[in-house]
Every structure is written in C-alpha cells, then in structure tokens.
Amino acid sequence: MIYGLGKVHERGLIHRDFHSGNMINVGNQIISITDLGLCRPMNAQNNDTYGVLLYVAPEVLRGKEYTQANDIYGFGIIAY
C-alpha cells in the first residue's frame, strides 16, 4: 500500500482521498490503490477539502493546502 502511494508521489501527484475504502486486495498480498478521481499534481492550487474526514489531516481541515504529507497522514490512520 505504501509502495503504491510512493509511486503516486514519485509522479508528482497527491491522491487527496487516501483511505481504506480506496484499497482493493487483488491477491497474493497485493493491495491496489483505487479512486484516483481527486488526484492532482502537487502544484495544483485548490483549498477545497475532500475525502473521508477521519483520514483528512488536521491542517487540511484548518484550510491549508493538500500536500503529499496529507496522503501519508491517511496511511497512518489506516496503519493504526
């Protein structure tokens, strides 16, 4: 799961909706990330809040822009 998120980030993108409902087990211990509809380039300006609130980083809820760190926050919630 984190490997796939790393690949998204390597391409200069932010998933912006990273939560357990957007993961699918495709077998052999392989998890795929789904629902890339809110995925945007890192430099895209947008202060709108998207996603499942439990997985949205507090700073985003306070009006800051999404960053790749916010995707990592969502991963942390899943891992917890």
PDB file of C-alpha atoms in Angstrom:
ATOM      1  CA  MET A   1       0.000   0.000   0.000  1.00  0.00           C
ATOM      2  CA  ILE A   2       2.734   2.463   0.945  1.00  0.00           C
ATOM      3  CA  TYR A   3       4.755   1.350  -2.091  1.00  0.00           C
ATOM      4  CA  GLY A   4       1.854   2.291  -4.368  1.00  0.00           C
ATOM      5  CA  LEU A   5       1.408   5.627  -2.632  1.00  0.00           C
ATOM      6  CA  GLY A   6       5.126   6.236  -3.098  1.00  0.00           C
ATOM      7  CA  LYS A   7       4.694   5.629  -6.836  1.00  0.00           C
ATOM      8  CA  VAL A   8       1.850   8.173  -6.939  1.00  0.00           C
ATOM      9  CA  HIS A   9       4.095  10.685  -5.151  1.00  0.00           C
ATOM     10  CA  GLU A  10       7.101   9.940  -7.404  1.00  0.00           C
ATOM     11  CA  ARG A  11       4.958  11.129 -10.305  1.00  0.00           C
ATOM     12  CA  GLY A  12       4.441  14.464  -8.547  1.00  0.00           C
ATOM     13  CA  LEU A  13       0.833  13.733  -7.613  1.00  0.00           C
ATOM     14  CA  ILE A  14      -1.255  13.911  -4.446  1.00  0.00           C
ATOM     15  CA  HIS A  15      -4.010  11.292  -4.065  1.00  0.00           C
ATOM     16  CA  ARG A  16      -6.152  13.593  -1.838  1.00  0.00           C
ATOM     17  CA  ASP A  17      -8.594  10.812  -0.869  1.00  0.00           C
ATOM     18  CA  PHE A  18      -6.345   8.137   0.625  1.00  0.00           C
ATOM     19  CA  HIS A  19      -8.407   5.909   2.917  1.00  0.00           C
ATOM     20  CA  SER A  20      -9.135   2.233   3.487  1.00  0.00           C
ATOM     21  CA  GLY A  21     -12.188   2.304   1.216  1.00  0.00           C
ATOM     22  CA  ASN A  22      -9.922   3.122  -1.723  1.00  0.00           C
ATOM     23  CA  MET A  23      -7.804  -0.015  -1.352  1.00  0.00           C
ATOM     24  CA  ILE A  24      -8.522  -3.338  -3.016  1.00  0.00           C
ATOM     25  CA  ASN A  25      -6.877  -6.694  -2.353  1.00  0.00           C
ATOM     26  CA  VAL A  26      -6.022  -8.168  -5.745  1.00  0.00           C
ATOM     27  CA  GLY A  27      -4.484 -11.351  -4.308  1.00  0.00           C
ATOM     28  CA  ASN A  28      -1.074 -12.669  -3.293  1.00  0.00           C
ATOM     29  CA  GLN A  29      -0.823  -9.953  -0.614  1.00  0.00           C
ATOM     30  CA  ILE A  30      -1.042  -7.217  -3.260  1.00  0.00           C
ATOM     31  CA  ILE A  31      -3.110  -4.132  -2.460  1.00  0.00           C
ATOM     32  CA  SER A  32      -4.058  -1.699  -5.233  1.00  0.00           C
ATOM     33  CA  ILE A  33      -4.944   1.949  -4.724  1.00  0.00           C
ATOM     34  CA  THR A  34      -8.221   2.907  -6.387  1.00  0.00           C
ATOM     35  CA  ASP A  35     -10.303   6.038  -6.941  1.00  0.00           C
ATOM     36  CA  LEU A  36      -7.810   8.489  -8.374  1.00  0.00           C
ATOM     37  CA  GLY A  37     -10.591  10.945  -9.231  1.00  0.00           C
ATOM     38  CA  LEU A  38      -9.347  13.581  -6.771  1.00  0.00           C
ATOM     39  CA  CYS A  39      -5.667  13.005  -7.577  1.00  0.00           C
ATOM     40  CA  ARG A  40      -3.927  16.235  -8.624  1.00  0.00           C
ATOM     41  CA  PRO A  41      -0.406  17.484  -9.377  1.00  0.00           C
ATOM     42  CA  MET A  42       1.466  18.815  -6.346  1.00  0.00           C
ATOM     43  CA  ASN A  43       1.426  22.346  -7.726  1.00  0.00           C
ATOM     44  CA  ALA A  44      -2.349  22.465  -8.352  1.00  0.00           C
ATOM     45  CA  GLN A  45      -3.881  25.279  -6.306  1.00  0.00           C
ATOM     46  CA  ASN A  46      -7.054  24.216  -4.520  1.00  0.00           C
ATOM     47  CA  ASN A  47      -8.059  24.807  -0.899  1.00  0.00           C
ATOM     48  CA  ASP A  48     -11.266  22.782  -1.058  1.00  0.00           C
ATOM     49  CA  THR A  49     -11.500  19.939   1.451  1.00  0.00           C
ATOM     50  CA  TYR A  50     -12.196  16.483   0.058  1.00  0.00           C
ATOM     51  CA  GLY A  51     -12.139  12.971   1.387  1.00  0.00           C
ATOM     52  CA  VAL A  52     -13.322  10.973   4.355  1.00  0.00           C
ATOM     53  CA  LEU A  53     -12.929  13.203   7.420  1.00  0.00           C
ATOM     54  CA  LEU A  54     -11.256  10.564   9.594  1.00  0.00           C
ATOM     55  CA  TYR A  55      -8.401  10.324   7.067  1.00  0.00           C
ATOM     56  CA  VAL A  56      -8.004  14.056   6.363  1.00  0.00           C
ATOM     57  CA  ALA A  57      -5.052  15.693   8.134  1.00  0.00           C
ATOM     58  CA  PRO A  58      -5.965  18.363  10.720  1.00  0.00           C
ATOM     59  CA  GLU A  59      -4.094  21.098   8.849  1.00  0.00           C
ATOM     60  CA  VAL A  60      -6.245  20.495   5.756  1.00  0.00           C
ATOM     61  CA  LEU A  61      -9.368  20.803   7.906  1.00  0.00           C
ATOM     62  CA  ARG A  62      -7.987  24.168   9.049  1.00  0.00           C
ATOM     63  CA  GLY A  63      -7.795  25.404   5.459  1.00  0.00           C
ATOM     64  CA  LYS A  64      -4.212  24.586   4.454  1.00  0.00           C
ATOM     65  CA  GLU A  65      -3.474  23.068   1.054  1.00  0.00           C
ATOM     66  CA  TYR A  66      -3.203  19.348   0.491  1.00  0.00           C
ATOM     67  CA  THR A  67       0.345  18.018   0.285  1.00  0.00           C
ATOM     68  CA  GLN A  68       1.838  14.582  -0.104  1.00  0.00           C
ATOM     69  CA  ALA A  69       2.260  14.589   3.687  1.00  0.00           C
ATOM     70  CA  ASN A  70      -1.526  14.580   3.964  1.00  0.00           C
ATOM     71  CA  ASP A  71      -1.637  11.328   1.992  1.00  0.00           C
ATOM     72  CA  ILE A  72       0.901   9.910   4.469  1.00  0.00           C
ATOM     73  CA  TYR A  73      -1.377  11.009   7.316  1.00  0.00           C
ATOM     74  CA  GLY A  74      -4.178   8.969   5.733  1.00  0.00           C
ATOM     75  CA  PHE A  75      -1.839   5.987   5.504  1.00  0.00           C
ATOM     76  CA  GLY A  76      -1.007   6.411   9.190  1.00  0.00           C
ATOM     77  CA  ILE A  77      -4.694   6.268  10.085  1.00  0.00           C
ATOM     78  CA  ILE A  78      -5.050   3.060   8.058  1.00  0.00           C
ATOM     79  CA  ALA A  79      -1.960   1.543   9.716  1.00  0.00           C
ATOM     80  CA  TYR A  80      -3.192   2.463  13.177  1.00  0.00           C
TER      81      TYR A  80
END
